[in-house]
């Protein structure tokens, strides 16, 4: 479904992603593991196209020059240099790191804002789907999103991504700042989303809750792919154990 | 077997020389000294020498220099406020209040400019700070709105109540002692303010102010009273903004409602945006482009404003980073293509 070949991203002269290749097949949950500054968020921004926008803005201001080289193919089509909104229309949706939401709108309004691509009669259906996955959101749907807790905002952020009818959902550090119980809930929700036919690519630092849930995983470090395998293989790999389980 | 195409990207490199020679080692080579000093010394030297050639360039352009310095000071004050995160839309407030304080002191007590200009600057800055004190606690557009409105308010106030000369203003004020004072006082003040601000913003004090701009809550949790710092910053900006007002009053020997004119708000702002916000040298450069440009365009008669605005728009759209940032980047860095992979 998604195929990344020899991707390289430079921020000015710093190499953020170095010669990365990965594949995501239909219906999988694929994890990208890495510590801070491994290039996870850059990878997500590149896949979702946000980096194209950043690049244009920086070029206009004469700031850092961002260079993207390599090839990203989505369902057989080259999308490396396509604008982010175009990618969302094709079904690649990013739920960004640190759950950005519209703080002055209510939870329900946030979900409505995210459903521009849907027809009116579909919005209700999509919202029911989100409420079915995150039942807690239904209870707080009238509350201002800015006053929601971190976990609720994270659910809302993923819910908003779901409202845009994704076929490939990119989740950037969904577990960041959540308690272990909420992390478990979220991973259960992720599996449920996959059952609805959404392919998921998720980046994370916390390997322990994530690894059992993913089909395949890639481990990156300083922008370089160092390991890949199925979730089980990675769990038993001594290097991963040492680096991410603290054994 | 298809061959991989060779990929290139543009690499940006510092000229390197700068890193090596910011301290005593710079003295080891005249080329490095030149590289470092040229961008600073050349404009300053030009500025200092320009009044000496008054017979060649003509008195008209010397007067343009004075006005340019005044606008440059106002845009410096705008940039200083912007680096604390306060976007002002009314530099005319500082200019007008400074002008009126100086003018009324001279008119009422017949004090000489040597006393009224410093007093007008200080008094104007104090009055402006007090007027702006209530909005310092608010974030967002409030500061801009209040600074935009206050000059208009004061102008109409003077017009209707007929205090301080009303619509006619105060005229026949003491002239400045000599042409050299007229030319060199603004030039020296501009240089002192420019380099002073550049220095101050890099000191600890300036870092606090920049911190307030970037994240005031984080500064507050660092046990710093941000309102006190904002007040100080506004006072400094008002000081620098009031001086041209005070000076121009004696220069024109007149103070009236035009001191609160919108020009004094808009010109410094455009100069800062054109030159590059946040560098202090940028707004000064912007003023030195805009004001003489508007004089040159007088040849076009009524179409002057059209050409002026068109040039301004082209500059701002083409170089959103500002002229100064662009020049500095080109001076310190060069680019080349490198192979990747």
mmCIF file of N, CA, C and O in Angstrom, chain A residues 123-207:
data_model
loop_
_atom_site.group_PDB
_atom_site.id
_atom_site.type_symbol
_atom_site.label_atom_id
_atom_site.label_comp_id
_atom_site.label_asym_id
_atom_site.label_seq_id
_atom_site.Cartn_x
_atom_site.Cartn_y
_atom_site.Cartn_z
ATOM 1 N N UNK A 123 -21.573 12.336 8.247
ATOM 2 C CA UNK A 123 -20.914 12.866 9.442
ATOM 3 C C UNK A 123 -21.420 12.147 10.691
ATOM 4 O O UNK A 123 -20.658 11.718 11.547
ATOM 5 N N UNK A 124 -22.749 11.982 10.743
ATOM 6 C CA UNK A 124 -23.359 11.315 11.889
ATOM 7 C C UNK A 124 -22.758 9.909 12.065
ATOM 8 O O UNK A 124 -22.382 9.492 13.144
ATOM 9 N N UNK A 125 -22.655 9.227 10.901
ATOM 10 C CA UNK A 125 -22.151 7.854 10.928
ATOM 11 C C UNK A 125 -20.708 7.807 11.432
ATOM 12 O O UNK A 125 -20.351 7.008 12.302
ATOM 13 N N UNK A 126 -19.912 8.743 10.901
ATOM 14 C CA UNK A 126 -18.509 8.795 11.304
ATOM 15 C C UNK A 126 -18.379 9.102 12.776
ATOM 16 O O UNK A 126 -17.550 8.517 13.493
ATOM 17 N N UNK A 127 -19.254 10.022 13.254
ATOM 18 C CA UNK A 127 -19.174 10.398 14.651
ATOM 19 C C UNK A 127 -19.551 9.225 15.543
ATOM 20 O O UNK A 127 -18.927 8.992 16.580
ATOM 21 N N UNK A 128 -20.572 8.486 15.104
ATOM 22 C CA UNK A 128 -20.958 7.296 15.877
ATOM 23 C C UNK A 128 -19.810 6.311 15.954
ATOM 24 O O UNK A 128 -19.557 5.701 16.996
ATOM 25 N N UNK A 129 -19.098 6.183 14.843
ATOM 26 C CA UNK A 129 -17.955 5.270 14.811
ATOM 27 C C UNK A 129 -16.891 5.710 15.805
ATOM 28 O O UNK A 129 -16.357 4.904 16.589
ATOM 29 N N UNK A 130 -16.615 7.024 15.825
ATOM 30 C CA UNK A 130 -15.610 7.534 16.764
ATOM 31 C C UNK A 130 -16.075 7.321 18.205
ATOM 32 O O UNK A 130 -15.310 6.875 19.068
ATOM 33 N N UNK A 131 -17.370 7.589 18.451
ATOM 34 C CA UNK A 131 -17.885 7.431 19.815
ATOM 35 C C UNK A 131 -17.903 5.965 20.231
ATOM 36 O O UNK A 131 -17.776 5.637 21.410
ATOM 37 N N UNK A 132 -18.059 5.103 19.220
ATOM 38 C CA UNK A 132 -18.070 3.674 19.542
ATOM 39 C C UNK A 132 -16.667 3.219 19.963
ATOM 40 O O UNK A 132 -16.522 2.418 20.885
ATOM 41 N N UNK A 133 -15.653 3.768 19.297
ATOM 42 C CA UNK A 133 -14.293 3.404 19.668
ATOM 43 C C UNK A 133 -13.871 4.075 20.977
ATOM 44 O O UNK A 133 -13.350 3.448 21.877
ATOM 45 N N UNK A 134 -14.115 5.368 21.064
ATOM 46 C CA UNK A 134 -13.779 6.097 22.289
ATOM 47 C C UNK A 134 -15.092 6.495 22.976
ATOM 48 O O UNK A 134 -15.595 7.605 22.770
ATOM 49 N N UNK A 135 -15.650 5.597 23.764
ATOM 50 C CA UNK A 135 -16.972 5.876 24.328
ATOM 51 C C UNK A 135 -16.917 7.057 25.285
ATOM 52 O O UNK A 135 -17.905 7.744 25.506
ATOM 53 N N UNK A 136 -15.734 7.315 25.844
ATOM 54 C CA UNK A 136 -15.622 8.423 26.790
ATOM 55 C C UNK A 136 -15.872 9.764 26.108
ATOM 56 O O UNK A 136 -16.399 10.696 26.709
ATOM 57 N N UNK A 137 -15.507 9.846 24.830
ATOM 58 C CA UNK A 137 -15.679 11.114 24.118
ATOM 59 C C UNK A 137 -17.144 11.520 24.060
ATOM 60 O O UNK A 137 -17.475 12.694 24.056
ATOM 61 N N UNK A 138 -18.031 10.510 23.992
ATOM 62 C CA UNK A 138 -19.443 10.835 23.894
ATOM 63 C C UNK A 138 -19.925 11.546 25.158
ATOM 64 O O UNK A 138 -20.734 12.464 25.097
ATOM 65 N N UNK A 139 -19.375 11.119 26.293
ATOM 66 C CA UNK A 139 -19.794 11.731 27.562
ATOM 67 C C UNK A 139 -19.376 13.196 27.640
ATOM 68 O O UNK A 139 -20.056 13.997 28.275
ATOM 69 N N UNK A 140 -18.245 13.518 27.042
ATOM 70 C CA UNK A 140 -17.744 14.885 27.192
ATOM 71 C C UNK A 140 -17.912 15.698 25.918
ATOM 72 O O UNK A 140 -17.226 16.684 25.705
ATOM 73 N N UNK A 141 -18.851 15.304 25.063
ATOM 74 C CA UNK A 141 -18.849 15.900 23.726
ATOM 75 C C UNK A 141 -19.203 17.385 23.720
ATOM 76 O O UNK A 141 -18.941 18.078 22.752
ATOM 77 N N UNK A 142 -19.801 17.888 24.814
ATOM 78 C CA UNK A 142 -20.155 19.308 24.831
ATOM 79 C C UNK A 142 -19.041 20.161 25.460
ATOM 80 O O UNK A 142 -19.128 21.379 25.481
ATOM 81 N N UNK A 143 -18.032 19.503 26.008
ATOM 82 C CA UNK A 143 -17.004 20.266 26.733
ATOM 83 C C UNK A 143 -16.044 20.932 25.761
ATOM 84 O O UNK A 143 -15.811 20.448 24.657
ATOM 85 N N UNK A 144 -15.505 22.057 26.181
ATOM 86 C CA UNK A 144 -14.478 22.732 25.373
ATOM 87 C C UNK A 144 -13.236 21.848 25.315
ATOM 88 O O UNK A 144 -12.771 21.356 26.338
ATOM 89 N N UNK A 145 -12.694 21.685 24.112
ATOM 90 C CA UNK A 145 -11.579 20.760 23.958
ATOM 91 C C UNK A 145 -10.347 21.222 24.726
ATOM 92 O O UNK A 145 -9.542 20.417 25.172
ATOM 93 N N UNK A 146 -10.192 22.530 24.901
ATOM 94 C CA UNK A 146 -9.029 23.043 25.623
ATOM 95 C C UNK A 146 -9.017 22.638 27.076
ATOM 96 O O UNK A 146 -7.967 22.612 27.716
ATOM 97 N N UNK A 147 -10.226 22.317 27.626
ATOM 98 C CA UNK A 147 -10.303 21.950 29.038
ATOM 99 C C UNK A 147 -10.249 20.443 29.242
ATOM 100 O O UNK A 147 -10.372 19.972 30.371
ATOM 101 N N UNK A 148 -10.098 19.685 28.152
ATOM 102 C CA UNK A 148 -10.022 18.235 28.296
ATOM 103 C C UNK A 148 -8.635 17.832 28.773
ATOM 104 O O UNK A 148 -7.663 18.559 28.572
ATOM 105 N N UNK A 149 -8.552 16.669 29.381
ATOM 106 C CA UNK A 149 -7.257 16.196 29.863
ATOM 107 C C UNK A 149 -6.421 15.711 28.680
ATOM 108 O O UNK A 149 -6.893 15.609 27.553
ATOM 109 N N UNK A 150 -5.162 15.421 28.967
ATOM 110 C CA UNK A 150 -4.263 14.986 27.899
ATOM 111 C C UNK A 150 -4.763 13.751 27.188
ATOM 112 O O UNK A 150 -4.734 13.655 25.959
ATOM 113 N N UNK A 151 -5.264 12.780 27.967
ATOM 114 C CA UNK A 151 -5.748 11.545 27.367
ATOM 115 C C UNK A 151 -6.955 11.788 26.490
ATOM 116 O O UNK A 151 -7.062 11.251 25.378
ATOM 117 N N UNK A 152 -7.861 12.631 26.988
ATOM 118 C CA UNK A 152 -9.060 12.930 26.200
ATOM 119 C C UNK A 152 -8.699 13.661 24.915
ATOM 120 O O UNK A 152 -9.255 13.389 23.848
ATOM 121 N N UNK A 153 -7.728 14.566 25.027
ATOM 122 C CA UNK A 153 -7.306 15.291 23.827
ATOM 123 C C UNK A 153 -6.678 14.336 22.824
ATOM 124 O O UNK A 153 -6.864 14.472 21.615
ATOM 125 N N UNK A 154 -5.936 13.348 23.331
ATOM 126 C CA UNK A 154 -5.322 12.377 22.426
ATOM 127 C C UNK A 154 -6.382 11.576 21.699
ATOM 128 O O UNK A 154 -6.306 11.367 20.496
ATOM 129 N N UNK A 155 -7.408 11.138 22.474
ATOM 130 C CA UNK A 155 -8.511 10.406 21.837
ATOM 131 C C UNK A 155 -9.175 11.279 20.788
ATOM 132 O O UNK A 155 -9.480 10.822 19.682
ATOM 133 N N UNK A 156 -9.386 12.540 21.138
ATOM 134 C CA UNK A 156 -10.053 13.449 20.225
ATOM 135 C C UNK A 156 -9.229 13.617 18.964
ATOM 136 O O UNK A 156 -9.759 13.621 17.849
ATOM 137 N N UNK A 157 -7.917 13.729 19.159
ATOM 138 C CA UNK A 157 -7.049 13.934 18.004
ATOM 139 C C UNK A 157 -7.118 12.756 17.041
ATOM 140 O O UNK A 157 -7.217 12.936 15.820
ATOM 141 N N UNK A 158 -7.135 11.549 17.609
ATOM 142 C CA UNK A 158 -7.251 10.367 16.745
ATOM 143 C C UNK A 158 -8.643 10.301 16.135
ATOM 144 O O UNK A 158 -8.818 9.967 14.961
ATOM 145 N N UNK A 159 -9.633 10.676 16.947
ATOM 146 C CA UNK A 159 -11.003 10.716 16.437
ATOM 147 C C UNK A 159 -11.128 11.654 15.254
ATOM 148 O O UNK A 159 -11.788 11.346 14.256
ATOM 149 N N UNK A 160 -10.459 12.817 15.361
ATOM 150 C CA UNK A 160 -10.508 13.776 14.252
ATOM 151 C C UNK A 160 -9.873 13.190 13.006
ATOM 152 O O UNK A 160 -10.367 13.382 11.892
ATOM 153 N N UNK A 161 -8.772 12.464 13.204
ATOM 154 C CA UNK A 161 -8.126 11.833 12.045
ATOM 155 C C UNK A 161 -9.078 10.818 11.416
ATOM 156 O O UNK A 161 -9.168 10.696 10.195
ATOM 157 N N UNK A 162 -9.842 10.101 12.255
ATOM 158 C CA UNK A 162 -10.760 9.094 11.724
ATOM 159 C C UNK A 162 -11.915 9.722 10.954
ATOM 160 O O UNK A 162 -12.453 9.119 10.027
ATOM 161 N N UNK A 163 -12.296 10.939 11.341
ATOM 162 C CA UNK A 163 -13.417 11.597 10.667
ATOM 163 C C UNK A 163 -13.098 11.913 9.209
ATOM 164 O O UNK A 163 -13.993 12.126 8.410
ATOM 165 N N UNK A 164 -11.817 11.970 8.858
ATOM 166 C CA UNK A 164 -11.474 12.297 7.467
ATOM 167 C C UNK A 164 -11.423 11.055 6.583
ATOM 168 O O UNK A 164 -10.900 11.114 5.483
ATOM 169 N N UNK A 165 -11.987 9.957 7.047
ATOM 170 C CA UNK A 165 -12.036 8.713 6.276
ATOM 171 C C UNK A 165 -10.660 8.250 5.805
ATOM 172 O O UNK A 165 -10.378 8.213 4.615
ATOM 173 N N UNK A 166 -9.763 7.958 6.721
ATOM 174 C CA UNK A 166 -8.425 7.548 6.290
ATOM 175 C C UNK A 166 -8.435 6.112 5.781
ATOM 176 O O UNK A 166 -9.262 5.296 6.198
ATOM 177 N N UNK A 167 -7.524 5.840 4.856
ATOM 178 C CA UNK A 167 -7.257 4.455 4.530
ATOM 179 C C UNK A 167 -5.907 4.061 5.113
ATOM 180 O O UNK A 167 -5.657 2.921 5.444
ATOM 181 N N UNK A 168 -5.020 5.063 5.206
ATOM 182 C CA UNK A 168 -3.754 4.846 5.897
ATOM 183 C C UNK A 168 -3.675 5.885 7.005
ATOM 184 O O UNK A 168 -3.619 7.084 6.742
ATOM 185 N N UNK A 169 -3.730 5.426 8.245
ATOM 186 C CA UNK A 169 -3.703 6.352 9.365
ATOM 187 C C UNK A 169 -2.283 6.396 9.923
ATOM 188 O O UNK A 169 -1.728 5.369 10.316
ATOM 189 N N UNK A 170 -1.697 7.590 9.921
ATOM 190 C CA UNK A 170 -0.378 7.758 10.512
ATOM 191 C C UNK A 170 -0.562 8.301 11.914
ATOM 192 O O UNK A 170 -1.232 9.309 12.112
ATOM 193 N N UNK A 171 0.006 7.626 12.903
ATOM 194 C CA UNK A 171 -0.122 8.123 14.277
ATOM 195 C C UNK A 171 1.269 8.421 14.802
ATOM 196 O O UNK A 171 2.129 7.544 14.856
ATOM 197 N N UNK A 172 1.463 9.685 15.172
ATOM 198 C CA UNK A 172 2.775 10.107 15.650
ATOM 199 C C UNK A 172 2.750 10.124 17.173
ATOM 200 O O UNK A 172 2.068 10.948 17.767
ATOM 201 N N UNK A 173 3.454 9.217 17.792
ATOM 202 C CA UNK A 173 3.559 9.104 19.243
ATOM 203 C C UNK A 173 2.207 9.228 19.944
ATOM 204 O O UNK A 173 1.993 10.127 20.738
ATOM 205 N N UNK A 174 1.283 8.312 19.657
ATOM 206 C CA UNK A 174 -0.038 8.427 20.306
ATOM 207 C C UNK A 174 0.025 8.183 21.809
ATOM 208 O O UNK A 174 -0.855 8.625 22.541
ATOM 209 N N UNK A 175 1.049 7.492 22.286
ATOM 210 C CA UNK A 175 1.082 7.141 23.709
ATOM 211 C C UNK A 175 1.769 8.200 24.561
ATOM 212 O O UNK A 175 1.861 8.056 25.776
ATOM 213 N N UNK A 176 2.257 9.254 23.893
ATOM 214 C CA UNK A 176 3.044 10.261 24.607
ATOM 215 C C UNK A 176 2.240 10.910 25.725
ATOM 216 O O UNK A 176 1.162 11.445 25.514
ATOM 217 N N UNK A 177 2.757 10.824 26.931
ATOM 218 C CA UNK A 177 2.141 11.521 28.057
ATOM 219 C C UNK A 177 0.905 10.851 28.606
ATOM 220 O O UNK A 177 0.140 11.485 29.321
ATOM 221 N N UNK A 178 0.667 9.584 28.272
ATOM 222 C CA UNK A 178 -0.511 8.896 28.786
ATOM 223 C C UNK A 178 -0.098 7.894 29.873
ATOM 224 O O UNK A 178 1.011 7.364 29.849
ATOM 225 N N UNK A 179 -1.018 7.635 30.769
ATOM 226 C CA UNK A 179 -0.737 6.658 31.819
ATOM 227 C C UNK A 179 -0.807 5.251 31.219
ATOM 228 O O UNK A 179 -1.411 5.044 30.176
ATOM 229 N N UNK A 180 -0.177 4.261 31.863
ATOM 230 C CA UNK A 180 -0.178 2.901 31.311
ATOM 231 C C UNK A 180 -1.567 2.366 31.005
ATOM 232 O O UNK A 180 -1.762 1.680 29.988
ATOM 233 N N UNK A 181 -2.539 2.696 31.843
ATOM 234 C CA UNK A 181 -3.887 2.173 31.588
ATOM 235 C C UNK A 181 -4.460 2.787 30.317
ATOM 236 O O UNK A 181 -5.009 2.095 29.459
ATOM 237 N N UNK A 182 -4.287 4.096 30.191
ATOM 238 C CA UNK A 182 -4.769 4.760 28.986
ATOM 239 C C UNK A 182 -4.032 4.262 27.754
ATOM 240 O O UNK A 182 -4.611 4.125 26.683
ATOM 241 N N UNK A 183 -2.733 3.965 27.936
ATOM 242 C CA UNK A 183 -1.970 3.434 26.812
ATOM 243 C C UNK A 183 -2.590 2.129 26.333
ATOM 244 O O UNK A 183 -2.770 1.926 25.129
ATOM 245 N N UNK A 184 -2.960 1.262 27.294
ATOM 246 C CA UNK A 184 -3.570 -0.018 26.923
ATOM 247 C C UNK A 184 -4.879 0.205 26.186
ATOM 248 O O UNK A 184 -5.152 -0.419 25.169
ATOM 249 N N UNK A 185 -5.688 1.133 26.716
ATOM 250 C CA UNK A 185 -6.969 1.443 26.070
ATOM 251 C C UNK A 185 -6.754 1.886 24.642
ATOM 252 O O UNK A 185 -7.464 1.467 23.722
ATOM 253 N N UNK A 186 -5.758 2.759 24.480
ATOM 254 C CA UNK A 186 -5.520 3.327 23.170
ATOM 255 C C UNK A 186 -5.082 2.258 22.184
ATOM 256 O O UNK A 186 -5.498 2.251 21.021
ATOM 257 N N UNK A 187 -4.266 1.324 22.673
ATOM 258 C CA UNK A 187 -3.812 0.269 21.773
ATOM 259 C C UNK A 187 -4.963 -0.655 21.401
ATOM 260 O O UNK A 187 -5.078 -1.103 20.252
ATOM 261 N N UNK A 188 -5.863 -0.864 22.370
ATOM 262 C CA UNK A 188 -7.050 -1.652 22.041
ATOM 263 C C UNK A 188 -7.857 -0.927 20.964
ATOM 264 O O UNK A 188 -8.329 -1.527 19.992
ATOM 265 N N UNK A 189 -7.986 0.376 21.123
ATOM 266 C CA UNK A 189 -8.719 1.161 20.120
ATOM 267 C C UNK A 189 -8.047 1.072 18.760
ATOM 268 O O UNK A 189 -8.718 0.973 17.725
ATOM 269 N N UNK A 190 -6.711 1.081 18.775
ATOM 270 C CA UNK A 190 -5.976 1.000 17.511
ATOM 271 C C UNK A 190 -6.318 -0.289 16.774
ATOM 272 O O UNK A 190 -6.558 -0.294 15.562
ATOM 273 N N UNK A 191 -6.360 -1.388 17.562
ATOM 274 C CA UNK A 191 -6.695 -2.665 16.919
ATOM 275 C C UNK A 191 -8.100 -2.637 16.339
ATOM 276 O O UNK A 191 -8.368 -3.185 15.274
ATOM 277 N N UNK A 192 -9.005 -1.964 17.088
ATOM 278 C CA UNK A 192 -10.391 -1.870 16.640
ATOM 279 C C UNK A 192 -10.485 -1.071 15.340
ATOM 280 O O UNK A 192 -11.251 -1.426 14.441
ATOM 281 N N UNK A 193 -9.674 -0.015 15.263
ATOM 282 C CA UNK A 193 -9.667 0.801 14.043
ATOM 283 C C UNK A 193 -9.190 -0.038 12.866
ATOM 284 O O UNK A 193 -9.720 0.029 11.766
ATOM 285 N N UNK A 194 -8.190 -0.871 13.129
ATOM 286 C CA UNK A 194 -7.663 -1.709 12.060
ATOM 287 C C UNK A 194 -8.733 -2.674 11.540
ATOM 288 O O UNK A 194 -8.815 -2.954 10.353
ATOM 289 N N UNK A 195 -9.587 -3.142 12.453
ATOM 290 C CA UNK A 195 -10.637 -4.065 12.044
ATOM 291 C C UNK A 195 -11.590 -3.435 11.039
ATOM 292 O O UNK A 195 -12.209 -4.108 10.236
ATOM 293 N N UNK A 196 -11.697 -2.100 11.108
ATOM 294 C CA UNK A 196 -12.585 -1.402 10.171
ATOM 295 C C UNK A 196 -11.931 -1.213 8.821
ATOM 296 O O UNK A 196 -12.425 -0.491 7.974
ATOM 297 N N UNK A 197 -10.732 -1.793 8.640
ATOM 298 C CA UNK A 197 -10.100 -1.731 7.325
ATOM 299 C C UNK A 197 -9.150 -0.577 7.148
ATOM 300 O O UNK A 197 -8.823 -0.206 6.031
ATOM 301 N N UNK A 198 -8.718 0.028 8.256
ATOM 302 C CA UNK A 198 -7.768 1.125 8.153
ATOM 303 C C UNK A 198 -6.370 0.583 8.419
ATOM 304 O O UNK A 198 -6.145 -0.111 9.403
ATOM 305 N N UNK A 199 -5.465 0.884 7.507
ATOM 306 C CA UNK A 199 -4.074 0.492 7.725
ATOM 307 C C UNK A 199 -3.432 1.528 8.633
ATOM 308 O O UNK A 199 -3.733 2.718 8.528
ATOM 309 N N UNK A 200 -2.564 1.077 9.520
ATOM 310 C CA UNK A 200 -2.029 2.006 10.515
ATOM 311 C C UNK A 200 -0.514 1.951 10.533
ATOM 312 O O UNK A 200 0.099 0.873 10.532
ATOM 313 N N UNK A 201 0.085 3.147 10.524
ATOM 314 C CA UNK A 201 1.531 3.249 10.721
ATOM 315 C C UNK A 201 1.720 4.107 11.961
ATOM 316 O O UNK A 201 1.243 5.240 12.022
ATOM 317 N N UNK A 202 2.383 3.546 12.963
ATOM 318 C CA UNK A 202 2.460 4.258 14.234
ATOM 319 C C UNK A 202 3.926 4.378 14.652
ATOM 320 O O UNK A 202 4.707 3.439 14.527
ATOM 321 N N UNK A 203 4.309 5.582 15.104
ATOM 322 C CA UNK A 203 5.664 5.748 15.646
ATOM 323 C C UNK A 203 5.555 5.807 17.160
ATOM 324 O O UNK A 203 4.573 6.290 17.706
ATOM 325 N N UNK A 204 6.548 5.311 17.823
ATOM 326 C CA UNK A 204 6.477 5.289 19.286
ATOM 327 C C UNK A 204 7.853 5.121 19.904
ATOM 328 O O UNK A 204 8.772 4.581 19.291
ATOM 329 N N UNK A 205 7.977 5.622 21.130
ATOM 330 C CA UNK A 205 9.183 5.350 21.913
ATOM 331 C C UNK A 205 8.949 4.194 22.880
ATOM 332 O O UNK A 205 9.869 3.466 23.212
ATOM 333 N N UNK A 206 7.683 4.090 23.331
ATOM 334 C CA UNK A 206 7.394 3.052 24.316
ATOM 335 C C UNK A 206 7.192 1.726 23.604
ATOM 336 O O UNK A 206 6.142 1.463 23.038
ATOM 337 N N UNK A 207 8.217 0.866 23.639
ATOM 338 C CA UNK A 207 8.126 -0.394 22.908
ATOM 339 C C UNK A 207 7.261 -1.394 23.658
ATOM 340 O O UNK A 207 6.564 -2.194 23.049
#
